Amino acid sequence: ILKKAPLFKRIKGAFICVSGHHKNIFFKCAMKPVAAFFTTMGVKFKDELYFSGVESLGDIKNIKCALEKAYKLGAKLAGEK
């Protein structure tokens, strides 16, 4: 099994993370297992977005440009070859 090529060799990925805390101290820790997962699956890591202060459903709308940044990131991933 270890000698086989990754299943998703050509897939690009990004990590979008939100936290209820107003400090960014947890994002670095959250990225480590995501990076390990991407590596294991053969996903090429392209970008990351972090948003703090998201406590409840809809709070992300109160963060200036958050949805726009996420949309642009998705479009970028979809458009890259």
PDB file of C-alpha atoms in Angstrom:
ATOM      1  CA  ILE A   1       0.000   0.000   0.000  1.00  0.00           C
ATOM      2  CA  LEU A   2       2.818   2.443   0.770  1.00  0.00           C
ATOM      3  CA  LYS A   3       4.331   1.971  -2.686  1.00  0.00           C
ATOM      4  CA  LYS A   4       1.163   3.046  -4.496  1.00  0.00           C
ATOM      5  CA  ALA A   5       0.744   6.571  -5.863  1.00  0.00           C
ATOM      6  CA  PRO A   6      -1.695   8.840  -3.988  1.00  0.00           C
ATOM      7  CA  LEU A   7      -5.324   8.524  -5.056  1.00  0.00           C
ATOM      8  CA  PHE A   8      -5.877  12.231  -5.665  1.00  0.00           C
ATOM      9  CA  LYS A   9      -2.632  13.179  -7.326  1.00  0.00           C
ATOM     10  CA  ARG A  10      -3.954  16.142  -9.304  1.00  0.00           C
ATOM     11  CA  ILE A  11      -6.305  17.678  -6.766  1.00  0.00           C
ATOM     12  CA  LYS A  12      -5.559  21.097  -5.297  1.00  0.00           C
ATOM     13  CA  GLY A  13      -6.755  22.021  -1.846  1.00  0.00           C
ATOM     14  CA  ALA A  14      -7.097  24.928   0.506  1.00  0.00           C
ATOM     15  CA  PHE A  15      -7.864  25.180   4.197  1.00  0.00           C
ATOM     16  CA  ILE A  16     -10.547  27.544   5.463  1.00  0.00           C
ATOM     17  CA  CYS A  17     -10.768  27.711   9.239  1.00  0.00           C
ATOM     18  CA  VAL A  18     -12.948  29.709  11.610  1.00  0.00           C
ATOM     19  CA  SER A  19     -12.617  30.120  15.370  1.00  0.00           C
ATOM     20  CA  GLY A  20     -14.766  31.633  18.062  1.00  0.00           C
ATOM     21  CA  HIS A  21     -11.718  33.121  19.725  1.00  0.00           C
ATOM     22  CA  HIS A  22     -10.634  36.606  18.800  1.00  0.00           C
ATOM     23  CA  LYS A  23      -6.997  35.545  18.853  1.00  0.00           C
ATOM     24  CA  ASN A  24      -5.325  33.621  16.046  1.00  0.00           C
ATOM     25  CA  ILE A  25      -3.365  31.240  18.291  1.00  0.00           C
ATOM     26  CA  PHE A  26      -5.365  28.125  17.378  1.00  0.00           C
ATOM     27  CA  PHE A  27      -5.005  28.305  13.611  1.00  0.00           C
ATOM     28  CA  LYS A  28      -1.409  27.114  13.557  1.00  0.00           C
ATOM     29  CA  CYS A  29      -2.387  23.991  15.516  1.00  0.00           C
ATOM     30  CA  ALA A  30      -5.383  23.339  13.273  1.00  0.00           C
ATOM     31  CA  MET A  31      -3.221  23.502  10.152  1.00  0.00           C
ATOM     32  CA  LYS A  32      -0.887  20.656  11.180  1.00  0.00           C
ATOM     33  CA  PRO A  33      -3.359  17.744  10.808  1.00  0.00           C
ATOM     34  CA  VAL A  34      -4.790  19.300   7.647  1.00  0.00           C
ATOM     35  CA  ALA A  35      -1.306  19.499   6.112  1.00  0.00           C
ATOM     36  CA  ALA A  36      -0.675  15.872   7.089  1.00  0.00           C
ATOM     37  CA  PHE A  37      -3.984  14.809   5.539  1.00  0.00           C
ATOM     38  CA  PHE A  38      -3.268  16.701   2.316  1.00  0.00           C
ATOM     39  CA  THR A  39       0.179  15.112   2.089  1.00  0.00           C
ATOM     40  CA  THR A  40      -1.192  11.621   2.718  1.00  0.00           C
ATOM     41  CA  MET A  41      -3.882  12.031   0.081  1.00  0.00           C
ATOM     42  CA  GLY A  42      -1.555  13.655  -2.439  1.00  0.00           C
ATOM     43  CA  VAL A  43      -3.461  16.945  -2.431  1.00  0.00           C
ATOM     44  CA  LYS A  44      -1.396  19.948  -3.461  1.00  0.00           C
ATOM     45  CA  PHE A  45      -1.810  22.633  -0.794  1.00  0.00           C
ATOM     46  CA  LYS A  46      -2.454  25.993  -2.435  1.00  0.00           C
ATOM     47  CA  ASP A  47      -3.758  28.453   0.150  1.00  0.00           C
ATOM     48  CA  GLU A  48      -5.388  29.040   3.521  1.00  0.00           C
ATOM     49  CA  LEU A  49      -7.909  31.428   5.020  1.00  0.00           C
ATOM     50  CA  TYR A  50      -8.433  32.034   8.728  1.00  0.00           C
ATOM     51  CA  PHE A  51     -11.252  33.969  10.351  1.00  0.00           C
ATOM     52  CA  SER A  52     -11.499  34.555  14.100  1.00  0.00           C
ATOM     53  CA  GLY A  53     -14.488  35.718  16.133  1.00  0.00           C
ATOM     54  CA  VAL A  54     -17.023  33.404  14.477  1.00  0.00           C
ATOM     55  CA  GLU A  55     -19.221  32.213  17.366  1.00  0.00           C
ATOM     56  CA  SER A  56     -22.623  31.587  15.794  1.00  0.00           C
ATOM     57  CA  LEU A  57     -24.271  30.764  12.512  1.00  0.00           C
ATOM     58  CA  GLY A  58     -24.051  33.793  10.243  1.00  0.00           C
ATOM     59  CA  ASP A  59     -21.233  35.534  12.141  1.00  0.00           C
ATOM     60  CA  ILE A  60     -18.937  35.117   9.157  1.00  0.00           C
ATOM     61  CA  LYS A  61     -21.072  37.690   7.329  1.00  0.00           C
ATOM     62  CA  ASN A  62     -19.916  40.313   9.847  1.00  0.00           C
ATOM     63  CA  ILE A  63     -16.266  39.836   8.914  1.00  0.00           C
ATOM     64  CA  LYS A  64     -15.374  42.289   6.179  1.00  0.00           C
ATOM     65  CA  CYS A  65     -14.559  40.571   2.876  1.00  0.00           C
ATOM     66  CA  ALA A  66     -14.627  37.020   4.372  1.00  0.00           C
ATOM     67  CA  LEU A  67     -17.153  35.611   1.913  1.00  0.00           C
ATOM     68  CA  GLU A  68     -15.518  37.432  -0.985  1.00  0.00           C
ATOM     69  CA  LYS A  69     -12.101  36.001  -0.076  1.00  0.00           C
ATOM     70  CA  ALA A  70     -13.517  32.475   0.220  1.00  0.00           C
ATOM     71  CA  TYR A  71     -15.308  32.800  -3.119  1.00  0.00           C
ATOM     72  CA  LYS A  72     -12.148  34.072  -4.831  1.00  0.00           C
ATOM     73  CA  LEU A  73     -10.132  31.229  -3.333  1.00  0.00           C
ATOM     74  CA  GLY A  74     -12.627  28.678  -4.645  1.00  0.00           C
ATOM     75  CA  ALA A  75     -12.613  30.270  -8.089  1.00  0.00           C
ATOM     76  CA  LYS A  76      -8.811  30.281  -8.084  1.00  0.00           C
ATOM     77  CA  LEU A  77      -8.669  26.586  -7.208  1.00  0.00           C
ATOM     78  CA  ALA A  78     -11.281  25.697  -9.816  1.00  0.00           C
ATOM     79  CA  GLY A  79      -9.569  27.720 -12.532  1.00  0.00           C
ATOM     80  CA  GLU A  80      -5.982  26.536 -12.044  1.00  0.00           C
ATOM     81  CA  LYS A  81      -4.620  23.728 -14.169  1.00  0.00           C
TER      82      LYS A  81
END
